[in-house]
Short mmCIF file of C-alpha atoms in Angstrom, two decimals:
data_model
loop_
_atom_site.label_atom_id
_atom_site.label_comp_id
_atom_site.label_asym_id
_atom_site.label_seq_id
_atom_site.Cartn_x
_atom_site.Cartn_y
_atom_site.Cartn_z
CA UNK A 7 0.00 0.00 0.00
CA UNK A 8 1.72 3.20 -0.99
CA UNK A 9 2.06 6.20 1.65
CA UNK A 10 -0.67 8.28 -0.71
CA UNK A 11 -3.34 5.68 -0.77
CA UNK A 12 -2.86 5.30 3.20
CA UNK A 13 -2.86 9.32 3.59
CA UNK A 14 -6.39 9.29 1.67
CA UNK A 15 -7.87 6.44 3.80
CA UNK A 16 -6.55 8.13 6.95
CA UNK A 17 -8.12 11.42 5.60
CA UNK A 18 -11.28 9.70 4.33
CA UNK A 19 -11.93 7.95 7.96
CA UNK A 20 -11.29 11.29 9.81
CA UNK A 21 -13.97 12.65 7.22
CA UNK A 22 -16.49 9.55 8.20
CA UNK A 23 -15.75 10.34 11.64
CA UNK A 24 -16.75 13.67 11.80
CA UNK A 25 -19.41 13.58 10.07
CA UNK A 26 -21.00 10.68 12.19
CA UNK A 27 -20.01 12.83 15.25
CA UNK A 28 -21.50 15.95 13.80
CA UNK A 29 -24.60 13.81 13.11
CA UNK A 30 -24.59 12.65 16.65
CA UNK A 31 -24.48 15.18 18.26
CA UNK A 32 -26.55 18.55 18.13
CA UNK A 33 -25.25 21.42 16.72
CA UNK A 34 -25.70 23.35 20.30
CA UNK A 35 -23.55 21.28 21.55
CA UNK A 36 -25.57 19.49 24.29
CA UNK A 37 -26.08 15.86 24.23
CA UNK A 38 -29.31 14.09 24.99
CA UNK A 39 -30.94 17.84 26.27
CA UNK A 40 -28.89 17.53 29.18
CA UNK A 41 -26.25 19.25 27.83
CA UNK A 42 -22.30 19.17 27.73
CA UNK A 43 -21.00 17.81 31.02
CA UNK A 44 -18.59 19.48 33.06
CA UNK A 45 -15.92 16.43 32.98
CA UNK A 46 -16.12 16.04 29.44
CA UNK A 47 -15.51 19.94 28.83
CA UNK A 48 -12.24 19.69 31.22
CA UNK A 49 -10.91 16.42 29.75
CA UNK A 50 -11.44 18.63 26.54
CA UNK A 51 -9.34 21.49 27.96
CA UNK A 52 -6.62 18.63 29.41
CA UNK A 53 -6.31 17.04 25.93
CA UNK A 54 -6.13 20.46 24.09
CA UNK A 55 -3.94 21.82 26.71
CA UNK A 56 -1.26 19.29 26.21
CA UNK A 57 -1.24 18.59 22.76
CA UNK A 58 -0.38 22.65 22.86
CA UNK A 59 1.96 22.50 24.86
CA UNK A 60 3.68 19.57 23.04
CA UNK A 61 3.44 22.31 19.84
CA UNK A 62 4.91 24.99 22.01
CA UNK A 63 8.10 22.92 23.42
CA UNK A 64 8.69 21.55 20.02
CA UNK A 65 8.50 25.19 18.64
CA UNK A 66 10.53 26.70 21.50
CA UNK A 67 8.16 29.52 22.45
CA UNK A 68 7.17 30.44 25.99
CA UNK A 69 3.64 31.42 26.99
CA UNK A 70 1.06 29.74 29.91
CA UNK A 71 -2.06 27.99 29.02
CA UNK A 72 -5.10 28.12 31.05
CA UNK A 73 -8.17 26.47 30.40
CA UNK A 74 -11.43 28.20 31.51
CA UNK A 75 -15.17 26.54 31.21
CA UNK A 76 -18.00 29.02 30.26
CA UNK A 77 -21.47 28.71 28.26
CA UNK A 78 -21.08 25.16 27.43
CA UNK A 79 -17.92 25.65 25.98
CA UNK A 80 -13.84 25.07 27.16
CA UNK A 81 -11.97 28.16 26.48
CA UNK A 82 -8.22 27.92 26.24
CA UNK A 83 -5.71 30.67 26.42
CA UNK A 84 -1.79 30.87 25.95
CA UNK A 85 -0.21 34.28 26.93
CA UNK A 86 3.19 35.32 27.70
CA UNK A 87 4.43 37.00 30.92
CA UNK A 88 6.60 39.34 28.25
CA UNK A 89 6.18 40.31 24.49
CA UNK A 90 6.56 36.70 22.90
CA UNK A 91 7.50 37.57 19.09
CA UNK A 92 6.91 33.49 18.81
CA UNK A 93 3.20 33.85 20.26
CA UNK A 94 2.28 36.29 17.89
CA UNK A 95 3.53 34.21 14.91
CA UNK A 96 1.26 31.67 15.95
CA UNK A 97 -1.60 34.09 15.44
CA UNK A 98 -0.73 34.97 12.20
CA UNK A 99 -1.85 37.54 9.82
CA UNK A 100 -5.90 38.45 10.84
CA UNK A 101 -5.79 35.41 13.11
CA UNK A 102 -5.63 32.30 10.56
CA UNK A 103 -2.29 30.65 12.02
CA UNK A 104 -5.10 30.59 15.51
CA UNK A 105 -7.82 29.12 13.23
CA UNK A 106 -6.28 26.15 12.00
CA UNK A 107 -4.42 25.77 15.71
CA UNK A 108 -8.05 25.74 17.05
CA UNK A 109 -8.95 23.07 14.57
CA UNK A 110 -5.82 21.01 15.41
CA UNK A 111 -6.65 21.20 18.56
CA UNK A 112 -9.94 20.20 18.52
CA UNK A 113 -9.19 17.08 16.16
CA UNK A 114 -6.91 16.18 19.18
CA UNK A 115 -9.69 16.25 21.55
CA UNK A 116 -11.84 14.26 18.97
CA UNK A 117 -9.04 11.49 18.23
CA UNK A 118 -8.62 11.28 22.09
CA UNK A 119 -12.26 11.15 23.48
CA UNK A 120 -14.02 10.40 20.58
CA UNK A 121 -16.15 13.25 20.72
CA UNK A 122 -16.25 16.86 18.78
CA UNK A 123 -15.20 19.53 20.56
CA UNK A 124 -16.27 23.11 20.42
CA UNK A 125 -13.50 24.70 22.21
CA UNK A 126 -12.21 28.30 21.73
CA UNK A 127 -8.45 29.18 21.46
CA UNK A 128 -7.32 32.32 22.03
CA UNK A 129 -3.42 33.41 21.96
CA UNK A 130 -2.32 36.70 23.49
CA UNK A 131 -5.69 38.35 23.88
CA UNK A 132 -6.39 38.60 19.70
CA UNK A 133 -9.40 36.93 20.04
CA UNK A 134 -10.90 39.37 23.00
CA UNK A 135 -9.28 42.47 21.25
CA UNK A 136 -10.81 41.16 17.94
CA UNK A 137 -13.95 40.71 19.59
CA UNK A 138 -14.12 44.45 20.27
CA UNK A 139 -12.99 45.24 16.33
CA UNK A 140 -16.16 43.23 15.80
CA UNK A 141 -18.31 44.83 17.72
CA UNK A 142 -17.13 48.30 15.92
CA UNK A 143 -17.96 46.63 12.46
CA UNK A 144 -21.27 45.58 13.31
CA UNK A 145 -22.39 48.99 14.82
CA UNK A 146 -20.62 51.01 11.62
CA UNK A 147 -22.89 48.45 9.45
CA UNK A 148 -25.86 49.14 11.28
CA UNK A 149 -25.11 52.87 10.94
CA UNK A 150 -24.59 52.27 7.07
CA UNK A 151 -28.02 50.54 6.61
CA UNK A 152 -29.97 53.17 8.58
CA UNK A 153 -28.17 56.04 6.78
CA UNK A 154 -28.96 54.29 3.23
CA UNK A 155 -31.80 51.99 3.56
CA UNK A 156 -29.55 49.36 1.57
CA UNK A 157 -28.09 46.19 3.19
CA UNK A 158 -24.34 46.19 3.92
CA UNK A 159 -22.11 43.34 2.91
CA UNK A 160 -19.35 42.92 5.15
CA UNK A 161 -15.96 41.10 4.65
CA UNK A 162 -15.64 37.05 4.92
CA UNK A 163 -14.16 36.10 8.42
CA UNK A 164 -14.62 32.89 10.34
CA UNK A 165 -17.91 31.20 12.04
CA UNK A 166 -16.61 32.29 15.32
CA UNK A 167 -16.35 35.80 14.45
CA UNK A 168 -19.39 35.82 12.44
CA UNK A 169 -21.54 34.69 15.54
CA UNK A 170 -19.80 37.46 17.34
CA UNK A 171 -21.46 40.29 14.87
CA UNK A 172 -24.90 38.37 14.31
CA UNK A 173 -25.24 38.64 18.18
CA UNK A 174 -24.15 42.20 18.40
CA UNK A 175 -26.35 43.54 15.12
CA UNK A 176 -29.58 41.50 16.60
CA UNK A 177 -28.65 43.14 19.93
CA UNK A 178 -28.99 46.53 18.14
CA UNK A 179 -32.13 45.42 16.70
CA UNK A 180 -31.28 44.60 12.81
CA UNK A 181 -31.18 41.63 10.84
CA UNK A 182 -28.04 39.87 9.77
CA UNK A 183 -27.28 36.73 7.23
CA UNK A 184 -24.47 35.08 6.43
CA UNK A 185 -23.90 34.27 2.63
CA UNK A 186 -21.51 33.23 0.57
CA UNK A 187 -19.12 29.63 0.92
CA UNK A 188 -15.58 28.84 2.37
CA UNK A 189 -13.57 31.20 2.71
CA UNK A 190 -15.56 33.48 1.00
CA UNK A 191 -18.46 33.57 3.80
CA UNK A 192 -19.63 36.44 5.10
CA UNK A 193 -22.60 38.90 6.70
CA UNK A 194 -25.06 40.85 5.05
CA UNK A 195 -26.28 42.90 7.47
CA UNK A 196 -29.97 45.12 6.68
CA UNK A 197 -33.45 46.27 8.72
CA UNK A 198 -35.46 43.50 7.86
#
């Protein structure tokens, strides 16, 4: 068996996987309406938290990772006591070096327990400070609309930060969609 047709089984399985997982489990993220229990959202945050820190000793950077369980959800941060040039890489430019680290991390927790993950990575703050860029974008849209009348498309960015501006353009009381595929998703934001 060559090392290509082995790669595509290994890829095809992890494709089967997830999609029976995804199947199996609602997209809110609790299971059997009782929701997400504590001990599975920690052994989450254990299994995350070391396969980072594997990534950050084999890398040679410094930071601290604490894990934090809110909303239904494990939330995992890595920060350094001083400027870390080597954190910062590992954001990347508008945060897609973090993106695919979140996704590597939760296919760690899901080849570990079995189970999909919704966890949230943040590295050095971006993700909080983004949060409040988002914020700003969704109440300059809504300013747009009610200026013109005419829905506002905005620029693609991820499903995390997407759910960030539907909840804060519904919280000012307008409408929002997201359109689009891939990479190329994004928010159309109008009054009705």
């Amino acid at each position: 068996m060559s090392v290509e047709s082995t790669e595509e089984e290994t890829a095809a399985g992890v494709t089967e996987e997830l999609a029976e997982t995804t199947a199996a489990t609602p997209d809110d993220g609790e299971s059997s309406g009782k929701g997400v229990s504590l001990s599975r959202l920690e052994e989450e945050g254990d299994v995350a938290a070391d396969y980072l820190e594997e990534l950050l000793d084999i890398a040679d950077i410094d930071g601290d990772i604490d894990i934090e369980i809110r909303n239904g959800r494990t939330y995992i941060s890595i920060a350094a006591e001083e400027d870390s040039e080597g954190l910062e890489s590992l954001v990347g430019q508008d945060g897609e070096v973090l993106e695919a680290l979140q996704e590597l991390a939760r296919l760690s927790v899901l080849s570990a327990t079995e189970s999909r993950s919704r966890l949230v990575l943040d590295i050095n703050g971006y993700r909080k400070e983004r949060a409040g860029d988002l914020q700003q974008i969704a109440e300059d849209a809504v300013a747009k609309v009610k200026e013109t009348g005419a829905a506002v498309a905005l620029e693609p960015m991820s499903a995390y930060e997407r759910k960030i501006v539907h909840d804060a353009v519904a919280d000012l009381g307008f409408v929002s969609e997201s359109e689009g595929e891939g990479a190329g998703r994004h928010i159309v934001v109008s009054a009705d």
